[in-house]
mmCIF file of N, CA, C and O in Angstrom:
data_model
loop_
_atom_site.group_PDB
_atom_site.id
_atom_site.type_symbol
_atom_site.label_atom_id
_atom_site.label_comp_id
_atom_site.label_asym_id
_atom_site.label_seq_id
_atom_site.Cartn_x
_atom_site.Cartn_y
_atom_site.Cartn_z
ATOM 1 N N UNK A 1 128.423 69.885 117.673
ATOM 2 C CA UNK A 1 128.322 71.998 117.037
ATOM 3 C C UNK A 1 129.193 72.326 118.350
ATOM 4 O O UNK A 1 128.617 72.224 119.673
ATOM 5 N N UNK A 2 130.590 72.448 118.198
ATOM 6 C CA UNK A 2 130.959 73.459 119.864
ATOM 7 C C UNK A 2 130.563 74.752 119.514
ATOM 8 O O UNK A 2 130.128 75.474 118.973
ATOM 9 N N UNK A 3 131.189 75.409 120.630
ATOM 10 C CA UNK A 3 130.874 77.146 121.266
ATOM 11 C C UNK A 3 131.466 77.607 120.535
ATOM 12 O O UNK A 3 133.008 77.549 120.468
ATOM 13 N N UNK A 4 131.111 78.675 119.950
ATOM 14 C CA UNK A 4 131.308 79.499 118.591
ATOM 15 C C UNK A 4 132.432 81.157 119.745
ATOM 16 O O UNK A 4 132.472 82.089 118.902
ATOM 17 N N UNK A 5 131.378 80.901 120.930
ATOM 18 C CA UNK A 5 131.690 82.401 121.493
ATOM 19 C C UNK A 5 129.988 83.121 121.315
ATOM 20 O O UNK A 5 131.414 84.018 120.885
ATOM 21 N N UNK A 6 129.714 83.289 120.293
ATOM 22 C CA UNK A 6 129.041 84.023 120.068
ATOM 23 C C UNK A 6 127.576 84.002 120.715
ATOM 24 O O UNK A 6 126.504 83.216 120.006
ATOM 25 N N UNK A 7 128.080 84.827 121.802
ATOM 26 C CA UNK A 7 126.028 84.617 122.340
ATOM 27 C C UNK A 7 125.321 85.093 121.726
ATOM 28 O O UNK A 7 124.244 84.470 122.049
ATOM 29 N N UNK A 8 125.335 85.946 120.510
ATOM 30 C CA UNK A 8 123.959 86.551 120.968
ATOM 31 C C UNK A 8 123.167 85.711 119.138
ATOM 32 O O UNK A 8 122.670 85.531 119.451
ATOM 33 N N UNK A 9 124.017 84.815 119.333
ATOM 34 C CA UNK A 9 123.625 83.255 117.965
ATOM 35 C C UNK A 9 124.041 81.546 118.914
ATOM 36 O O UNK A 9 123.996 81.161 118.461
ATOM 37 N N UNK A 10 123.724 82.274 120.515
ATOM 38 C CA UNK A 10 123.954 80.652 120.838
ATOM 39 C C UNK A 10 123.009 80.023 120.810
ATOM 40 O O UNK A 10 121.608 80.027 120.905
ATOM 41 N N UNK A 11 123.580 78.804 119.918
ATOM 42 C CA UNK A 11 122.387 77.559 120.261
ATOM 43 C C UNK A 11 122.566 76.701 121.927
ATOM 44 O O UNK A 11 121.572 75.699 121.504
ATOM 45 N N UNK A 12 123.196 76.724 122.481
ATOM 46 C CA UNK A 12 122.387 76.454 123.605
ATOM 47 C C UNK A 12 121.842 77.259 125.053
ATOM 48 O O UNK A 12 122.269 78.013 125.563
ATOM 49 N N UNK A 13 120.490 76.559 125.165
ATOM 50 C CA UNK A 13 119.868 78.203 125.569
ATOM 51 C C UNK A 13 120.608 77.326 127.792
ATOM 52 O O UNK A 13 120.420 78.089 127.798
ATOM 53 N N UNK A 14 121.056 75.789 128.172
ATOM 54 C CA UNK A 14 121.277 76.161 128.668
ATOM 55 C C UNK A 14 122.723 76.129 128.793
ATOM 56 O O UNK A 14 123.736 75.467 129.950
ATOM 57 N N UNK A 15 123.327 77.233 128.628
ATOM 58 C CA UNK A 15 125.199 76.779 128.371
ATOM 59 C C UNK A 15 125.729 78.128 129.064
ATOM 60 O O UNK A 15 124.077 78.792 130.188
ATOM 61 N N UNK A 16 125.855 77.525 129.515
ATOM 62 C CA UNK A 16 126.929 77.816 130.665
ATOM 63 C C UNK A 16 128.540 78.676 131.626
ATOM 64 O O UNK A 16 129.194 78.623 131.984
ATOM 65 N N UNK A 17 128.208 79.464 129.990
ATOM 66 C CA UNK A 17 129.687 80.357 129.629
ATOM 67 C C UNK A 17 128.976 81.211 130.338
ATOM 68 O O UNK A 17 129.146 81.882 130.526
ATOM 69 N N UNK A 18 130.511 82.093 131.216
ATOM 70 C CA UNK A 18 131.183 82.614 132.394
ATOM 71 C C UNK A 18 130.377 84.288 131.466
ATOM 72 O O UNK A 18 130.368 85.409 132.200
ATOM 73 N N UNK A 19 131.622 83.957 130.454
ATOM 74 C CA UNK A 19 130.858 86.019 129.442
ATOM 75 C C UNK A 19 129.872 85.349 128.287
ATOM 76 O O UNK A 19 129.915 86.762 128.001
ATOM 77 N N UNK A 20 128.906 85.051 129.095
ATOM 78 C CA UNK A 20 127.644 85.560 128.276
ATOM 79 C C UNK A 20 127.156 86.408 128.774
ATOM 80 O O UNK A 20 127.278 87.466 129.184
ATOM 81 N N UNK A 21 126.434 87.168 127.878
ATOM 82 C CA UNK A 21 125.644 88.181 128.077
ATOM 83 C C UNK A 21 124.978 89.000 128.190
ATOM 84 O O UNK A 21 123.144 88.097 127.940
ATOM 85 N N UNK A 22 124.075 89.877 128.668
ATOM 86 C CA UNK A 22 122.988 90.214 129.761
ATOM 87 C C UNK A 22 122.512 90.955 128.557
ATOM 88 O O UNK A 22 123.108 90.968 128.294
ATOM 89 N N UNK A 23 121.042 90.251 129.511
ATOM 90 C CA UNK A 23 120.468 91.290 127.659
ATOM 91 C C UNK A 23 120.415 92.833 127.534
ATOM 92 O O UNK A 23 120.558 93.831 126.328
ATOM 93 N N UNK A 24 120.932 93.387 129.493
ATOM 94 C CA UNK A 24 121.318 94.333 128.987
ATOM 95 C C UNK A 24 122.440 94.937 128.452
ATOM 96 O O UNK A 24 122.071 95.487 127.919
ATOM 97 N N UNK A 25 123.340 93.976 128.629
ATOM 98 C CA UNK A 25 124.557 94.575 127.849
ATOM 99 C C UNK A 25 124.052 94.663 126.091
ATOM 100 O O UNK A 25 124.834 94.780 125.150
ATOM 101 N N UNK A 26 123.311 93.443 125.503
ATOM 102 C CA UNK A 26 123.622 92.554 124.434
ATOM 103 C C UNK A 26 122.940 93.687 123.486
ATOM 104 O O UNK A 26 121.961 94.507 122.379
ATOM 105 N N UNK A 27 121.682 94.627 124.356
ATOM 106 C CA UNK A 27 121.110 95.310 123.771
ATOM 107 C C UNK A 27 121.386 97.443 123.799
ATOM 108 O O UNK A 27 121.369 97.691 122.664
ATOM 109 N N UNK A 28 123.195 97.144 124.820
ATOM 110 C CA UNK A 28 123.646 98.329 124.329
ATOM 111 C C UNK A 28 124.783 97.570 122.771
ATOM 112 O O UNK A 28 125.385 99.327 122.638
ATOM 113 N N UNK A 29 125.087 97.140 122.860
ATOM 114 C CA UNK A 29 125.333 96.776 122.130
ATOM 115 C C UNK A 29 125.182 96.345 120.436
ATOM 116 O O UNK A 29 125.645 97.816 119.933
ATOM 117 N N UNK A 30 123.929 96.429 120.686
ATOM 118 C CA UNK A 30 122.800 96.779 119.763
ATOM 119 C C UNK A 30 122.628 97.469 118.886
ATOM 120 O O UNK A 30 122.859 98.039 117.640
ATOM 121 N N UNK A 31 121.972 98.362 119.224
ATOM 122 C CA UNK A 31 122.691 99.628 119.674
ATOM 123 C C UNK A 31 123.189 100.777 119.204
ATOM 124 O O UNK A 31 123.155 101.666 118.888
ATOM 125 N N UNK A 32 124.623 100.559 119.448
ATOM 126 C CA UNK A 32 125.307 100.539 118.887
ATOM 127 C C UNK A 32 125.831 100.549 117.743
ATOM 128 O O UNK A 32 126.471 101.601 116.358
ATOM 129 N N UNK A 33 126.082 99.588 117.558
ATOM 130 C CA UNK A 33 125.760 99.398 115.641
ATOM 131 C C UNK A 33 124.474 99.411 114.933
ATOM 132 O O UNK A 33 124.683 100.313 114.260
ATOM 133 N N UNK A 34 122.851 99.662 115.617
ATOM 134 C CA UNK A 34 122.863 99.865 114.510
ATOM 135 C C UNK A 34 122.756 101.594 114.200
ATOM 136 O O UNK A 34 123.190 102.036 113.230
ATOM 137 N N UNK A 35 122.986 101.942 115.688
ATOM 138 C CA UNK A 35 123.701 103.539 115.229
ATOM 139 C C UNK A 35 125.084 103.928 114.322
ATOM 140 O O UNK A 35 124.659 105.101 112.854
ATOM 141 N N UNK A 36 125.894 103.267 114.079
ATOM 142 C CA UNK A 36 127.046 102.666 112.907
ATOM 143 C C UNK A 36 126.218 102.599 111.621
ATOM 144 O O UNK A 36 126.660 103.221 111.038
ATOM 145 N N UNK A 37 125.154 101.651 111.726
ATOM 146 C CA UNK A 37 125.099 101.206 110.806
ATOM 147 C C UNK A 37 124.028 102.184 109.701
ATOM 148 O O UNK A 37 124.174 102.520 108.491
ATOM 149 N N UNK A 38 123.519 102.957 110.152
ATOM 150 C CA UNK A 38 122.869 104.289 110.156
ATOM 151 C C UNK A 38 123.406 105.267 109.099
ATOM 152 O O UNK A 38 123.352 105.250 108.523
ATOM 153 N N UNK A 39 124.320 106.083 109.735
ATOM 154 C CA UNK A 39 125.609 106.291 109.917
ATOM 155 C C UNK A 39 125.924 106.058 108.242
ATOM 156 O O UNK A 39 126.725 106.603 107.336
ATOM 157 N N UNK A 40 126.271 104.988 107.847
ATOM 158 C CA UNK A 40 127.869 103.790 106.880
ATOM 159 C C UNK A 40 126.400 104.518 105.806
ATOM 160 O O UNK A 40 126.692 104.669 104.830
ATOM 161 N N UNK A 41 124.958 104.161 106.096
ATOM 162 C CA UNK A 41 123.911 104.170 105.065
ATOM 163 C C UNK A 41 123.937 105.284 104.665
ATOM 164 O O UNK A 41 123.708 105.891 103.660
ATOM 165 N N UNK A 42 123.653 105.669 105.669
ATOM 166 C CA UNK A 42 123.325 108.792 104.877
ATOM 167 C C UNK A 42 124.574 108.514 103.889
ATOM 168 O O UNK A 42 124.429 108.872 103.168
ATOM 169 N N UNK A 43 126.134 108.513 104.670
ATOM 170 C CA UNK A 43 126.546 108.490 103.638
ATOM 171 C C UNK A 43 126.906 107.966 102.547
ATOM 172 O O UNK A 43 127.442 108.176 100.964
ATOM 173 N N UNK A 44 126.684 106.332 102.115
ATOM 174 C CA UNK A 44 126.108 106.028 100.812
ATOM 175 C C UNK A 44 125.523 106.266 99.959
ATOM 176 O O UNK A 44 125.739 107.210 98.338
ATOM 177 N N UNK A 45 124.403 106.802 100.300
ATOM 178 C CA UNK A 45 122.858 107.126 100.003
ATOM 179 C C UNK A 45 123.425 108.622 100.008
ATOM 180 O O UNK A 45 123.424 109.105 98.375
ATOM 181 N N UNK A 46 123.606 109.058 99.886
ATOM 182 C CA UNK A 46 124.939 111.155 99.618
ATOM 183 C C UNK A 46 125.407 110.656 98.274
ATOM 184 O O UNK A 46 125.585 111.409 97.866
ATOM 185 N N UNK A 47 126.410 109.471 98.761
ATOM 186 C CA UNK A 47 127.869 109.235 97.512
ATOM 187 C C UNK A 47 127.000 109.060 96.286
ATOM 188 O O UNK A 47 127.536 109.395 95.107
ATOM 189 N N UNK A 48 125.648 108.618 96.493
ATOM 190 C CA UNK A 48 125.675 107.715 95.386
ATOM 191 C C UNK A 48 124.888 109.011 94.336
ATOM 192 O O UNK A 48 124.142 109.296 93.796
ATOM 193 N N UNK A 49 123.688 109.510 95.916
ATOM 194 C CA UNK A 49 123.171 110.492 94.734
ATOM 195 C C UNK A 49 124.539 111.856 94.309
ATOM 196 O O UNK A 49 124.023 111.879 92.710
ATOM 197 N N UNK A 50 125.325 111.759 94.952
ATOM 198 C CA UNK A 50 126.166 113.088 94.290
ATOM 199 C C UNK A 50 126.392 112.060 93.415
ATOM 200 O O UNK A 50 127.130 112.747 91.931
ATOM 201 N N UNK A 51 126.680 110.790 92.756
ATOM 202 C CA UNK A 51 127.229 109.589 91.229
ATOM 203 C C UNK A 51 125.724 110.101 90.362
ATOM 204 O O UNK A 51 126.334 110.003 88.820
ATOM 205 N N UNK A 52 124.865 111.029 91.080
ATOM 206 C CA UNK A 52 123.528 111.025 89.938
ATOM 207 C C UNK A 52 123.038 109.054 89.148
ATOM 208 O O UNK A 52 122.005 109.399 88.640
ATOM 209 N N UNK A 53 123.178 108.157 90.488
ATOM 210 C CA UNK A 53 122.855 106.805 90.654
ATOM 211 C C UNK A 53 121.392 107.362 90.820
ATOM 212 O O UNK A 53 121.173 108.416 92.070
ATOM 213 N N UNK A 54 120.562 106.979 90.101
ATOM 214 C CA UNK A 54 119.272 107.131 90.477
ATOM 215 C C UNK A 54 118.767 106.163 91.544
ATOM 216 O O UNK A 54 119.140 105.170 91.912
ATOM 217 N N UNK A 55 117.502 106.286 92.484
ATOM 218 C CA UNK A 55 117.014 105.974 93.305
ATOM 219 C C UNK A 55 116.358 103.857 93.835
ATOM 220 O O UNK A 55 117.585 104.093 94.367
ATOM 221 N N UNK A 56 116.204 103.323 92.932
ATOM 222 C CA UNK A 56 115.932 102.131 92.657
ATOM 223 C C UNK A 56 117.164 101.367 93.173
ATOM 224 O O UNK A 56 117.541 100.384 93.487
ATOM 225 N N UNK A 57 118.473 101.768 92.538
ATOM 226 C CA UNK A 57 119.242 101.285 91.687
ATOM 227 C C UNK A 57 120.329 102.082 93.237
ATOM 228 O O UNK A 57 120.842 100.725 93.429
ATOM 229 N N UNK A 58 120.136 102.716 93.324
ATOM 230 C CA UNK A 58 120.620 103.315 94.559
ATOM 231 C C UNK A 58 120.875 102.012 96.012
ATOM 232 O O UNK A 58 121.163 101.259 96.455
ATOM 233 N N UNK A 59 119.308 101.879 96.594
ATOM 234 C CA UNK A 59 118.164 101.331 97.565
ATOM 235 C C UNK A 59 118.882 99.199 97.301
ATOM 236 O O UNK A 59 118.879 98.978 98.055
ATOM 237 N N UNK A 60 119.274 98.888 95.728
ATOM 238 C CA UNK A 60 119.069 97.796 95.721
ATOM 239 C C UNK A 60 120.350 97.568 96.310
ATOM 240 O O UNK A 60 121.378 96.372 96.250
ATOM 241 N N UNK A 61 121.485 98.252 95.497
ATOM 242 C CA UNK A 61 123.589 98.694 95.368
ATOM 243 C C UNK A 61 123.616 97.905 97.021
ATOM 244 O O UNK A 61 124.424 96.724 97.186
ATOM 245 N N UNK A 62 122.967 99.390 97.789
ATOM 246 C CA UNK A 62 122.763 98.445 99.449
ATOM 247 C C UNK A 62 122.314 97.990 99.507
ATOM 248 O O UNK A 62 123.789 97.221 100.615
ATOM 249 N N UNK A 63 121.407 97.848 99.213
ATOM 250 C CA UNK A 63 120.928 95.928 100.104
ATOM 251 C C UNK A 63 120.089 96.535 101.192
ATOM 252 O O UNK A 63 119.704 95.724 102.074
ATOM 253 N N UNK A 64 119.286 97.598 100.907
ATOM 254 C CA UNK A 64 118.061 97.844 102.228
ATOM 255 C C UNK A 64 116.857 98.231 101.752
ATOM 256 O O UNK A 64 116.013 98.316 100.298
ATOM 257 N N UNK A 65 116.149 98.749 102.336
ATOM 258 C CA UNK A 65 114.646 98.195 101.794
ATOM 259 C C UNK A 65 114.092 100.322 101.659
ATOM 260 O O UNK A 65 115.505 101.169 101.774
ATOM 261 N N UNK A 66 113.779 100.542 101.081
ATOM 262 C CA UNK A 66 113.211 101.865 99.952
ATOM 263 C C UNK A 66 112.776 102.908 100.752
ATOM 264 O O UNK A 66 113.031 103.638 101.700
ATOM 265 N N UNK A 67 112.193 102.190 102.355
ATOM 266 C CA UNK A 67 112.759 102.953 103.353
ATOM 267 C C UNK A 67 113.780 103.254 104.514
ATOM 268 O O UNK A 67 113.497 104.329 104.853
ATOM 269 N N UNK A 68 114.498 102.771 103.781
ATOM 270 C CA UNK A 68 115.856 103.072 104.656
ATOM 271 C C UNK A 68 116.492 103.915 104.383
ATOM 272 O O UNK A 68 117.153 105.140 104.806
ATOM 273 N N UNK A 69 116.274 104.043 102.641
ATOM 274 C CA UNK A 69 117.332 105.548 101.762
ATOM 275 C C UNK A 69 116.603 106.314 101.593
ATOM 276 O O UNK A 69 116.417 107.603 101.783
ATOM 277 N N UNK A 70 114.562 106.426 102.310
ATOM 278 C CA UNK A 70 113.643 107.406 102.164
ATOM 279 C C UNK A 70 114.013 107.889 103.693
ATOM 280 O O UNK A 70 114.605 109.480 104.253
ATOM 281 N N UNK A 71 114.489 106.896 104.986
ATOM 282 C CA UNK A 71 114.812 108.097 105.940
ATOM 283 C C UNK A 71 116.494 108.830 106.257
ATOM 284 O O UNK A 71 116.401 109.774 106.578
ATOM 285 N N UNK A 72 117.594 108.279 105.431
ATOM 286 C CA UNK A 72 118.377 108.524 104.942
ATOM 287 C C UNK A 72 118.766 109.707 103.979
ATOM 288 O O UNK A 72 119.681 110.948 104.268
ATOM 289 N N UNK A 73 117.412 109.611 103.529
ATOM 290 C CA UNK A 73 117.821 111.352 102.241
ATOM 291 C C UNK A 73 116.730 112.464 102.706
ATOM 292 O O UNK A 73 117.559 113.542 103.492
ATOM 293 N N UNK A 74 115.056 111.902 104.202
ATOM 294 C CA UNK A 74 115.009 113.093 105.433
ATOM 295 C C UNK A 74 116.837 113.199 105.813
ATOM 296 O O UNK A 74 116.281 114.420 105.989
ATOM 297 N N UNK A 75 116.982 112.498 106.338
ATOM 298 C CA UNK A 75 118.225 112.620 107.815
ATOM 299 C C UNK A 75 118.730 113.831 106.302
ATOM 300 O O UNK A 75 119.112 114.951 106.704
ATOM 301 N N UNK A 76 119.524 114.535 105.316
ATOM 302 C CA UNK A 76 120.529 114.018 105.111
ATOM 303 C C UNK A 76 119.632 116.115 104.389
ATOM 304 O O UNK A 76 121.019 116.776 104.767
ATOM 305 N N UNK A 77 118.942 115.689 104.492
ATOM 306 C CA UNK A 77 117.578 117.051 104.673
ATOM 307 C C UNK A 77 118.224 117.851 105.484
ATOM 308 O O UNK A 77 117.894 119.222 105.613
ATOM 309 N N UNK A 78 118.004 117.757 106.777
ATOM 310 C CA UNK A 78 117.470 117.962 107.829
ATOM 311 C C UNK A 78 119.460 118.532 108.206
ATOM 312 O O UNK A 78 119.481 119.733 108.335
ATOM 313 N N UNK A 79 119.317 117.584 107.482
ATOM 314 C CA UNK A 79 121.207 118.244 108.415
ATOM 315 C C UNK A 79 121.448 119.417 106.913
ATOM 316 O O UNK A 79 122.158 120.523 107.859
ATOM 317 N N UNK A 80 121.507 119.796 105.660
ATOM 318 C CA UNK A 80 120.894 120.226 104.931
ATOM 319 C C UNK A 80 120.708 121.945 105.896
ATOM 320 O O UNK A 80 121.254 123.207 105.712
ATOM 321 N N UNK A 81 119.894 122.098 105.934
ATOM 322 C CA UNK A 81 119.134 122.772 107.062
ATOM 323 C C UNK A 81 120.086 123.127 108.089
ATOM 324 O O UNK A 81 119.863 124.570 108.070
ATOM 325 N N UNK A 82 120.649 122.512 108.975
ATOM 326 C CA UNK A 82 120.954 123.220 110.275
ATOM 327 C C UNK A 82 122.085 123.692 109.889
ATOM 328 O O UNK A 82 123.061 123.773 110.780
ATOM 329 N N UNK A 83 122.897 123.384 109.042
ATOM 330 C CA UNK A 83 123.985 123.900 108.458
ATOM 331 C C UNK A 83 124.079 125.320 108.414
ATOM 332 O O UNK A 83 124.008 126.214 108.445
#
């Protein structure tokens, strides 16, 4: 197996790649991606609700757990109150 420079999924525990990501850098990147992912889920759920797509269909189409669907709905209701 050759190095793919995918340091998040490195198969070599003794890797000497100089561009290796520190645990702190990995957490920052993961948190940044997580924020983007949640924002995308919120928008998808909102669009599906506007189109009248039922809850079960919505979260199965997006590929998320039911709890994340409810988180998105709660977030949207909270945002609506603040506007």
